[in-house]
PDB file of C-alpha atoms in Angstrom:
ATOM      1  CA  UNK T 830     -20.378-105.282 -22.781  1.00 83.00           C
ATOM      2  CA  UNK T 831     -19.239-108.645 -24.412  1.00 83.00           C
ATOM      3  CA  UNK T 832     -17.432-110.720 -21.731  1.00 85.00           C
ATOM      4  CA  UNK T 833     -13.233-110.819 -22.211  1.00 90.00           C
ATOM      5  CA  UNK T 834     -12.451-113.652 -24.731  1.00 90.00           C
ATOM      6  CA  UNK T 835      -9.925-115.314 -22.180  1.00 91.00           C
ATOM      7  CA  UNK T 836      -8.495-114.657 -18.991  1.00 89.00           C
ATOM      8  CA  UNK T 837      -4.986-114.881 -17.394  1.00 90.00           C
ATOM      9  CA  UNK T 838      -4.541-118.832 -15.553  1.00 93.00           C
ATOM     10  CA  UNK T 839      -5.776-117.581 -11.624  1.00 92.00           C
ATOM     11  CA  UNK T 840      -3.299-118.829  -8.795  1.00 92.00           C
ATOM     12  CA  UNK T 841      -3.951-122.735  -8.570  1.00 91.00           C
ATOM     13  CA  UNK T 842      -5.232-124.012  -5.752  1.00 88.00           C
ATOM     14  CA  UNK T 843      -3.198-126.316  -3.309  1.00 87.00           C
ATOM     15  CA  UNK T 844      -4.581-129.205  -4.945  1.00 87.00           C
ATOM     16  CA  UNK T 845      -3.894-128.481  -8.713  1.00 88.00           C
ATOM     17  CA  UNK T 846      -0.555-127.052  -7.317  1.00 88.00           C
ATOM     18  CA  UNK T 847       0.422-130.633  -5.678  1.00 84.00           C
ATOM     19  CA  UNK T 848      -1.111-131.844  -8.946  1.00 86.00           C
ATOM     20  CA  UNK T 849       0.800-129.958 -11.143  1.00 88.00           C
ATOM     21  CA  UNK T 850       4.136-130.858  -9.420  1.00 85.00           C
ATOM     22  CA  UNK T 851       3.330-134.317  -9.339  1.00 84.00           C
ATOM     23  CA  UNK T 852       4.212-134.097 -13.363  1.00 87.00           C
ATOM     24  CA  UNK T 853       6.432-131.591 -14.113  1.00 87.00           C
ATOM     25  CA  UNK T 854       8.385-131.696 -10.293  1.00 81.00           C
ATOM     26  CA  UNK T 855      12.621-132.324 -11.174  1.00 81.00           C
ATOM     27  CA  UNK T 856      11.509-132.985 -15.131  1.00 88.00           C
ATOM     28  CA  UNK T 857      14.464-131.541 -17.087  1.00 90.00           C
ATOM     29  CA  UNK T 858      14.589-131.103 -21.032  1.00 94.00           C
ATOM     30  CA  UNK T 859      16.434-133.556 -22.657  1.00 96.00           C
ATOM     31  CA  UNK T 860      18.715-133.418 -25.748  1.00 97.00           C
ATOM     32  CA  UNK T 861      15.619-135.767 -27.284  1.00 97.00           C
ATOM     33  CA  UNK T 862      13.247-133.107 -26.282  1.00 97.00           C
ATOM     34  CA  UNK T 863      14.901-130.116 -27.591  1.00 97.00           C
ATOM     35  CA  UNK T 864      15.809-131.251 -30.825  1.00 98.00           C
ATOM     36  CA  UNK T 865      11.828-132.149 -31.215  1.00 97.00           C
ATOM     37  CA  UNK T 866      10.678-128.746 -29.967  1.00 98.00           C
ATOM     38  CA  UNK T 867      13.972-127.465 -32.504  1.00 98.00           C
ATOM     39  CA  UNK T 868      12.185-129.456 -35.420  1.00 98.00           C
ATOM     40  CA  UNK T 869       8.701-127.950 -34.911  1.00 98.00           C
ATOM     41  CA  UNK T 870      10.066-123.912 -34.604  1.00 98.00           C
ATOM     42  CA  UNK T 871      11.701-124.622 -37.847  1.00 98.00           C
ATOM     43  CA  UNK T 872       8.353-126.629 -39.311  1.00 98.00           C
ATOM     44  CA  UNK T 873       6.724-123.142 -38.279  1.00 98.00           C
ATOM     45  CA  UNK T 874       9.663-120.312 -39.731  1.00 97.00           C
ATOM     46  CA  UNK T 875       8.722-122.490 -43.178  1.00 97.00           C
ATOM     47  CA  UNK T 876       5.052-122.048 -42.980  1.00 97.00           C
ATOM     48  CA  UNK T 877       6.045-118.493 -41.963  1.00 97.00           C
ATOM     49  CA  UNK T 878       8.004-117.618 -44.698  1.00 97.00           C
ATOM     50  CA  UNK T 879       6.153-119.768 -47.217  1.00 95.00           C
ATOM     51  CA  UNK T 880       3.859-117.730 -50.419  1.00 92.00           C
ATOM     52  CA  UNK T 881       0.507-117.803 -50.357  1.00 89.00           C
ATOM     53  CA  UNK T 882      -1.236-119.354 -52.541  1.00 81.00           C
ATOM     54  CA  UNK T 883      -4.392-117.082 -52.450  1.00 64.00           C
ATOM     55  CA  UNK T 884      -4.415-112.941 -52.596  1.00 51.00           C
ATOM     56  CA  UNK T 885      -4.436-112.837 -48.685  1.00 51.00           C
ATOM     57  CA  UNK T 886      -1.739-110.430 -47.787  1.00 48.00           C
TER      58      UNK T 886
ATOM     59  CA  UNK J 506      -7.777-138.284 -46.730  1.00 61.00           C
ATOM     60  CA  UNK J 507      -5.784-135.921 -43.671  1.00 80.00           C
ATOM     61  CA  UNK J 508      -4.522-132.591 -45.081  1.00 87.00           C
ATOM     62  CA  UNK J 509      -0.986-132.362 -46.934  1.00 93.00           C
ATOM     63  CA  UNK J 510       0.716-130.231 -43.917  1.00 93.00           C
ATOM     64  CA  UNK J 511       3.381-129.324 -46.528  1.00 94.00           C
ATOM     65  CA  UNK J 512       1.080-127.170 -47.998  1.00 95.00           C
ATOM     66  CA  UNK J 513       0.564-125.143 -44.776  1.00 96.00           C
ATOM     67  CA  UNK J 514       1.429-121.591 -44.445  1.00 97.00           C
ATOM     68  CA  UNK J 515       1.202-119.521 -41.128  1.00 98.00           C
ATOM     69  CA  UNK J 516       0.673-115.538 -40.897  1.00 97.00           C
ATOM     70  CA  UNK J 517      -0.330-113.177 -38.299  1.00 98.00           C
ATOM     71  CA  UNK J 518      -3.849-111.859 -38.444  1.00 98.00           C
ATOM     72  CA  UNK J 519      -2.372-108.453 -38.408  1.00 97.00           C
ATOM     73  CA  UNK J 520      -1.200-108.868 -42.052  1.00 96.00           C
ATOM     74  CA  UNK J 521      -4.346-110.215 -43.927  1.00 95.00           C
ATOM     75  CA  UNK J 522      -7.173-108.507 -44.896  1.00 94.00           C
ATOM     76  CA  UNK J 523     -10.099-109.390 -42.602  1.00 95.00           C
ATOM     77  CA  UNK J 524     -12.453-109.871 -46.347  1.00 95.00           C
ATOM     78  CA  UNK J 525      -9.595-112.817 -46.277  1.00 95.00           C
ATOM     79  CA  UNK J 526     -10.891-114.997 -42.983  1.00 96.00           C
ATOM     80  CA  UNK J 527     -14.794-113.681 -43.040  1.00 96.00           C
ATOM     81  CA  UNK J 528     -15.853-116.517 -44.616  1.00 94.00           C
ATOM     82  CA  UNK J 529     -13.895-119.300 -41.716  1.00 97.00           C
ATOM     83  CA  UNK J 530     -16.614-121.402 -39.839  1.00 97.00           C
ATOM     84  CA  UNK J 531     -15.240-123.517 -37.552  1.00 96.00           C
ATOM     85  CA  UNK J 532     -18.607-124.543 -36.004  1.00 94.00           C
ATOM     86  CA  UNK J 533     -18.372-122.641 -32.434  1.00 93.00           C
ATOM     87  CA  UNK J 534     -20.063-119.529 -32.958  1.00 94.00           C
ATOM     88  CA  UNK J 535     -17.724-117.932 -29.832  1.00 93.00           C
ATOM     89  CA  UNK J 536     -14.581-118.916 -31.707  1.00 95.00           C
ATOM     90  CA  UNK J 537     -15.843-117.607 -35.296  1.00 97.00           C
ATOM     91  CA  UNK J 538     -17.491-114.739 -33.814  1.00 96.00           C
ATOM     92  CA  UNK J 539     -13.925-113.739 -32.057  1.00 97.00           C
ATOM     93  CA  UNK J 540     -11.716-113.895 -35.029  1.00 98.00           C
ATOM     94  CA  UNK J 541     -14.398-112.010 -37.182  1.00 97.00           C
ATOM     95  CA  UNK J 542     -14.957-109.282 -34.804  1.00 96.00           C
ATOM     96  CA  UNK J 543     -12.167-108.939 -31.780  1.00 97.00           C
ATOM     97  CA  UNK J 544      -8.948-110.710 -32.585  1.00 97.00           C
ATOM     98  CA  UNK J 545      -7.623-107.371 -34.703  1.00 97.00           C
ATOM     99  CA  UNK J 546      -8.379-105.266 -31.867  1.00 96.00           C
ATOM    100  CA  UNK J 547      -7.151-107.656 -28.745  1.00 97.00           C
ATOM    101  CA  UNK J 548      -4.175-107.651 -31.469  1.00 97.00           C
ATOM    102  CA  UNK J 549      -3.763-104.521 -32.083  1.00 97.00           C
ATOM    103  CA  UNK J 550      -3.628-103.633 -27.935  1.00 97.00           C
ATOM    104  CA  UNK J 551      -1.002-106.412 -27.229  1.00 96.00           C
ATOM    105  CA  UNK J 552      -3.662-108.896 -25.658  1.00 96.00           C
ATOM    106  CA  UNK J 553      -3.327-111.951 -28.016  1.00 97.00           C
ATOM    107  CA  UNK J 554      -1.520-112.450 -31.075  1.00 98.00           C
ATOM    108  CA  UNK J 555      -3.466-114.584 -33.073  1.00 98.00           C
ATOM    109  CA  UNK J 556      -1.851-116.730 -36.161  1.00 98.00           C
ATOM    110  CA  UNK J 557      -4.211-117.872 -39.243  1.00 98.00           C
ATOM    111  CA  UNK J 558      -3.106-120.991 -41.330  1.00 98.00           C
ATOM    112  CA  UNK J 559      -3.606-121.467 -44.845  1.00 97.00           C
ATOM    113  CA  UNK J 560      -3.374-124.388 -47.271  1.00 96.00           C
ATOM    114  CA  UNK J 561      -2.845-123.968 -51.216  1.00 94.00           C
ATOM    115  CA  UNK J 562      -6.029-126.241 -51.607  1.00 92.00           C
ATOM    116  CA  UNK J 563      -8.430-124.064 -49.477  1.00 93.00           C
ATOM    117  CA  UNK J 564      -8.995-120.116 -50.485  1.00 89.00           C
ATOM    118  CA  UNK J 565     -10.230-119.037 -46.724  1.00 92.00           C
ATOM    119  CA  UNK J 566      -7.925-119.904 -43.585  1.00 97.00           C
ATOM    120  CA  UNK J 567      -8.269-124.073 -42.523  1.00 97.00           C
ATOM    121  CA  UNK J 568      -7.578-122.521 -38.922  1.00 98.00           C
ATOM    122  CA  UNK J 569      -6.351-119.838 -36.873  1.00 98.00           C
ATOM    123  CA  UNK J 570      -4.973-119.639 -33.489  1.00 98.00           C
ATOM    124  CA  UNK J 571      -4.041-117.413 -30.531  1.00 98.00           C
ATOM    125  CA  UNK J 572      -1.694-116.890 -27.909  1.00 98.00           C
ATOM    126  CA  UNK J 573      -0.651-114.316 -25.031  1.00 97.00           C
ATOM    127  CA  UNK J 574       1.659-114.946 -22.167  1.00 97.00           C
ATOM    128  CA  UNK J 575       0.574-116.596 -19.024  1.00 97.00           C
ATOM    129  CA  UNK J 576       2.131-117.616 -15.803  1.00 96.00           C
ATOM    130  CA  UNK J 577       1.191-120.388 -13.060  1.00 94.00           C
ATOM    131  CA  UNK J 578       1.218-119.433  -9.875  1.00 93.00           C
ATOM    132  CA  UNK J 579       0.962-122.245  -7.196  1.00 89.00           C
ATOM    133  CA  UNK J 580       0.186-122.544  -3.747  1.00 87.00           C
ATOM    134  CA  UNK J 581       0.641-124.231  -0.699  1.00 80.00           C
ATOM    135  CA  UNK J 582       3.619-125.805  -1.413  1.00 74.00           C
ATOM    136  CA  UNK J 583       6.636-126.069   0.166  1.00 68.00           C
ATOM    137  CA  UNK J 584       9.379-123.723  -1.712  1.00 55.00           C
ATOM    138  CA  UNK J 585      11.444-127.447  -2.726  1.00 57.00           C
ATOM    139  CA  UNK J 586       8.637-128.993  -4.226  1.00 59.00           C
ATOM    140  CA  UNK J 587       9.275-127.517  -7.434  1.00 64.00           C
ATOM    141  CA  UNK J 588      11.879-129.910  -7.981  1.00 65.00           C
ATOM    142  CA  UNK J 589      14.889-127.835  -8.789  1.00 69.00           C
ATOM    143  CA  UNK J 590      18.294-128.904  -7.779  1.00 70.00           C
ATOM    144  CA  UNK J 591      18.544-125.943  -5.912  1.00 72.00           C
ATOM    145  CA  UNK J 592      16.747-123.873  -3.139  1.00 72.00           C
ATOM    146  CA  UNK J 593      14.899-120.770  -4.347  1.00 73.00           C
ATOM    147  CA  UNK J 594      11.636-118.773  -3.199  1.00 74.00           C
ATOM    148  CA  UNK J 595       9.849-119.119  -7.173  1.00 78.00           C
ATOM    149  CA  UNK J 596       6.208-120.585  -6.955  1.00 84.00           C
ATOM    150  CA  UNK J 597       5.382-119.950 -10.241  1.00 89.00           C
ATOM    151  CA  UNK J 598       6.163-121.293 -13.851  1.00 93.00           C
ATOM    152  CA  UNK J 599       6.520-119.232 -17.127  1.00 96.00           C
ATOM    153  CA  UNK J 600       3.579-120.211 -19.453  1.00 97.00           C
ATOM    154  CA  UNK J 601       2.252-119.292 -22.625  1.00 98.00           C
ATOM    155  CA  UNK J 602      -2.013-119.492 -22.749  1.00 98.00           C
ATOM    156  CA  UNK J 603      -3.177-120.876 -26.020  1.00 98.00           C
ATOM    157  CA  UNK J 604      -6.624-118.541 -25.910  1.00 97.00           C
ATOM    158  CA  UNK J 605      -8.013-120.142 -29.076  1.00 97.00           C
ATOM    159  CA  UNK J 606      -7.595-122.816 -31.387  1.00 97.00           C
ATOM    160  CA  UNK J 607     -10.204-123.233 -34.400  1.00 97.00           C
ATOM    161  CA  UNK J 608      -9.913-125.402 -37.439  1.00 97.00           C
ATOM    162  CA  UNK J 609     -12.465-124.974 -40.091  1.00 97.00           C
ATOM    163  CA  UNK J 610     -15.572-126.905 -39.735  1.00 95.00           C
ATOM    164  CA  UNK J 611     -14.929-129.319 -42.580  1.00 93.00           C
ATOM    165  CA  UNK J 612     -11.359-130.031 -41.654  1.00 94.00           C
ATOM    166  CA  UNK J 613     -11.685-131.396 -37.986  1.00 94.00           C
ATOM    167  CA  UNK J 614     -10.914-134.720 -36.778  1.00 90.00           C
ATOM    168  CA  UNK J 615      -8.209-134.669 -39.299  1.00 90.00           C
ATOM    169  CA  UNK J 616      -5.031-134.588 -37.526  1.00 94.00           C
ATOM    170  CA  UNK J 617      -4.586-130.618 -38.075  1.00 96.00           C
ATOM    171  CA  UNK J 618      -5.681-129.646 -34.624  1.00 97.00           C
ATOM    172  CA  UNK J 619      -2.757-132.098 -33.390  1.00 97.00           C
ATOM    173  CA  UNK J 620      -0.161-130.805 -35.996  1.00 97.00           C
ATOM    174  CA  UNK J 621      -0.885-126.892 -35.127  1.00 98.00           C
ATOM    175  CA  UNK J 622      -0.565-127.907 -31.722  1.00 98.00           C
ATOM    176  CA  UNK J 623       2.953-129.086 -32.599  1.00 98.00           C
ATOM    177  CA  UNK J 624       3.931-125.832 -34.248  1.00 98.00           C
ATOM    178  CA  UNK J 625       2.639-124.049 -31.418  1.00 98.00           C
ATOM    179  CA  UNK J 626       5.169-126.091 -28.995  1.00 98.00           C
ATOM    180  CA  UNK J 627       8.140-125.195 -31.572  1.00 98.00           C
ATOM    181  CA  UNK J 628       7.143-121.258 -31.936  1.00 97.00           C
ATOM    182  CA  UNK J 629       6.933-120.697 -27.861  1.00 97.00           C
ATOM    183  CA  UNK J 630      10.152-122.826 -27.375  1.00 97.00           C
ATOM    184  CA  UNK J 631      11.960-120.960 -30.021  1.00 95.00           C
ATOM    185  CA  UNK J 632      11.861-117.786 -28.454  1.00 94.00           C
ATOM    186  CA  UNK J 633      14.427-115.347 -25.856  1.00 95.00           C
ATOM    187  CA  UNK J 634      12.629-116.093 -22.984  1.00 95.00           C
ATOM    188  CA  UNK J 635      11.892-119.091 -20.982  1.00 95.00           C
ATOM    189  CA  UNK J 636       8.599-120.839 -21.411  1.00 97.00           C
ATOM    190  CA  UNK J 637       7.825-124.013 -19.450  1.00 96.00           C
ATOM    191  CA  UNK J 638       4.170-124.491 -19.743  1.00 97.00           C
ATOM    192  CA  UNK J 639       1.132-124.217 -22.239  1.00 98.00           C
ATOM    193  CA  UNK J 640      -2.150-123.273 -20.948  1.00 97.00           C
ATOM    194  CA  UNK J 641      -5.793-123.874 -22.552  1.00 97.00           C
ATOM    195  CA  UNK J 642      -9.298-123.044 -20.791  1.00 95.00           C
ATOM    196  CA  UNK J 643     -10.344-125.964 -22.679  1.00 94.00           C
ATOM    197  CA  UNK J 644     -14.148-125.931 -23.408  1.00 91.00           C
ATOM    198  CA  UNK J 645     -15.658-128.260 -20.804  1.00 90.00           C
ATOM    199  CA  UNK J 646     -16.878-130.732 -23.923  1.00 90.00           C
ATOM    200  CA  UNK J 647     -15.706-134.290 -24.114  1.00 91.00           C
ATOM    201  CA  UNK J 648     -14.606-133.608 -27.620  1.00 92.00           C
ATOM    202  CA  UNK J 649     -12.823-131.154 -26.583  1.00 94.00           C
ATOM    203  CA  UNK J 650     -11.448-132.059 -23.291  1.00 94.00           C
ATOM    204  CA  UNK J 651     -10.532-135.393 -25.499  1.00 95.00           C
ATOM    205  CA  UNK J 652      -8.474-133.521 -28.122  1.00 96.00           C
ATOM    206  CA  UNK J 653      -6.523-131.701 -25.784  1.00 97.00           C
ATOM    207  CA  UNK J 654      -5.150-134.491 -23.756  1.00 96.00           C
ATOM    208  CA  UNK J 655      -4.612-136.408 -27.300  1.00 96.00           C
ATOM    209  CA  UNK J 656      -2.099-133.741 -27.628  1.00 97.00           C
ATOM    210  CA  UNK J 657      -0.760-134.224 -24.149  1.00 96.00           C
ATOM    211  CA  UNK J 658      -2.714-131.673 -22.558  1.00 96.00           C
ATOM    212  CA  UNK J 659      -4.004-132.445 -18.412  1.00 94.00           C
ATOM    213  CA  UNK J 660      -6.173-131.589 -16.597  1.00 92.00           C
ATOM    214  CA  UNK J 661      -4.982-129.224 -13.699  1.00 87.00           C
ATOM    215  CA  UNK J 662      -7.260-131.576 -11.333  1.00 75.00           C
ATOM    216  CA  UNK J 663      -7.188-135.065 -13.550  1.00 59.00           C
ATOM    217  CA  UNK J 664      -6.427-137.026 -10.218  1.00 48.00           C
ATOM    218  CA  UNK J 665      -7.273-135.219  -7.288  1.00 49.00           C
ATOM    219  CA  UNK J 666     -10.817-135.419  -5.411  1.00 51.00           C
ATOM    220  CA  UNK J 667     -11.230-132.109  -6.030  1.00 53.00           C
ATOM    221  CA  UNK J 668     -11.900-132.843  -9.887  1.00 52.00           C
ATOM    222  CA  UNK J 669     -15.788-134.182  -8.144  1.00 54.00           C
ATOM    223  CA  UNK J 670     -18.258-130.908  -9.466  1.00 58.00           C
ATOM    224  CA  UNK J 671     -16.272-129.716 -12.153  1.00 58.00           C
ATOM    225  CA  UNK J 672     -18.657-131.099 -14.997  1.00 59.00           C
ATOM    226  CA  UNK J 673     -20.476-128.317 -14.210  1.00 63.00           C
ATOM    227  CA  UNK J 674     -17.778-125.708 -15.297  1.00 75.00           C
ATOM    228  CA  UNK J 675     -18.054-124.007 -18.642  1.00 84.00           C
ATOM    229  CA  UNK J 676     -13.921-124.413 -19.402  1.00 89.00           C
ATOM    230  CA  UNK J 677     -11.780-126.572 -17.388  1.00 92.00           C
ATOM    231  CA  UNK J 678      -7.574-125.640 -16.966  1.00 93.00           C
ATOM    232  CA  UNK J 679      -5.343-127.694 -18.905  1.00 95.00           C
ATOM    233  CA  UNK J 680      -1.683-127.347 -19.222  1.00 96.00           C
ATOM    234  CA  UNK J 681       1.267-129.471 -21.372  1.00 97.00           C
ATOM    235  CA  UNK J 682       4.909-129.582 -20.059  1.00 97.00           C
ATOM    236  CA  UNK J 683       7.087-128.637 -22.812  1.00 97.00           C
ATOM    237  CA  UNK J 684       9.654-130.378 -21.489  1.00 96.00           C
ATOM    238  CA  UNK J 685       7.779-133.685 -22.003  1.00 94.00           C
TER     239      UNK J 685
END
C-alpha cells in the first residue's frame, strides 16, 4: 500500500504553539493587506477563465 | 529570462485529460509520480483539489498544485494568548494545507514557484469561509526549506530549542499568516 500523499497538520506542540503565537498573536488584516490578497484572487479568476492555448480541456 | 505570468492560465486537474500533464517532470519523482497516478483519484474523493498551470509558450503544464483544508490546533496555551480582543475557549486556527507544489523541471528558480504561491494566497482568501493560515510539509531540503520562507513561509520551530534534531526529519511544518 503506497503511503498517503499528505497528512492533516497534527496538534502542535507547546513549543510550536508559543511559537506560532509569537507571530500571528493580536495581528489583524489591514486595508493594505486585503486589497493585496483582493489583487491576487482576481490575478487567479483571470488565469481561471483565460483559453488555452493548447487542446487540454 | 523569468516566464511572462500574463500568459498563465489555471484549471483544475479534474477538467484536463491526464494524456495532457503525462509528460510534466518536475524533477521529484514523489511529486511527478502523484499527479500522474493519484491526484484524479484523491480528487475525485474530496481529499485534495489539485490546480495545473499552463503557459501559451509550453504545450504540457509549467506546474501544478494542490490544496485541502487544514486546521492548527495548539496547545498549552493559555485561552488569551491567541491575541483576540476578546475572551473565547478557540485553540485552533482555520488553515488551508498546500499538499504539493511542482513547477516543471526546466522552469525552477524562475520566480514561478513565488508567483503561484501568490495566487494561492488570493484563491484561499477569496473564498466564504475564514482562512487564516497556509500550511506546507515542506521537504526537509535546504532548497526547499529556502523557497518556502522566500515566500514568507516559517518554520513551526524556527526559534525555539526544540528545532535541535529536526535535520533528521523527512518534511518539516511550515505555515504563512495571511494576514501578513
Amino acid at each position: 500500500m503506497k503511503p498517503a500523499a499528505f497528512k492533516a497538520t497534527p496538534q502542535l506542540s507547546t513549543a510550536e504553539s508559543q511559537a506560532l503565537l509569537k507571530v500571528i498573536g493580536g495581528v489583524t488584516l489591514t486595508p493594505s493587506r486585503r486589497a493585496s490578497l483582493k489583487a491576487s484572487a482576481m490575478k487567479a479568476s483571470v488565469a481561471f477563465s483565460r483559453p488555452l492555448k493548447m487542446n487540454a480541456a | 529570462m523569468p516566464l511572462d505570468v500574463d500568459k498563465l492560465s489555471l484549471r483544475f486537474l479534474r477538467d484536463v485529460e491526464p494524456t495532457v500533464y503525462a509528460s510534466f517532470e518536475s524533477g521529484r519523482t514523489s511529486l511527478d509520480e502523484f499527479l500522474k497516478e493519484d491526484a484524479h483519484a484523491y480528487d475525485q474523493h474530496g481529499l485534495t483539489t489539485t490546480v495545473l498551470a499552463f503557459h501559451d509558450d509550453h504545450e504540457c503544464p509549467v506546474a501544478y498544485f494542490s490544496l485541502s483544508t487544514d486546521s492548527v490546533k495548539l496547545s498549552g496555551v493559555e485561552l488569551t494568548d491567541l491575541g483576540l480582543p476578546f475572551s473565547t475557549p478557540i485553540k485552533f486556527f482555520p488553515a488551508v494545507k498546500l499538499t504539493k507544489l511542482a513547477v516543471l523541471h526546466r522552469l525552477q528558480n524562475d520566480g514561478l514557484g513565488s508567483y503561484l504561491i501568490d495566487l494561492i494566497c488570493g484563491l484561499v482568501s477569496d473564498t466564504p469561509f475564514a482562512v487564516r493560515l497556509i500550511t506546507v510539509d515542506a521537504i526537509n531540503h535546504d532548497d526547499v526549506i529556502g523557497f518556502y520562507a522566500k515566500v514568507g513561509f516559517i518554520e513551526s520551530l524556527n526559534h525555539s530549542p526544540a528545532r535541535v534534531g529536526m535535520a533528521s526529519r523527512e518534511t518539516l511544518l511550515m505555515y504563512k499568516d495571511l494576514y501578513q
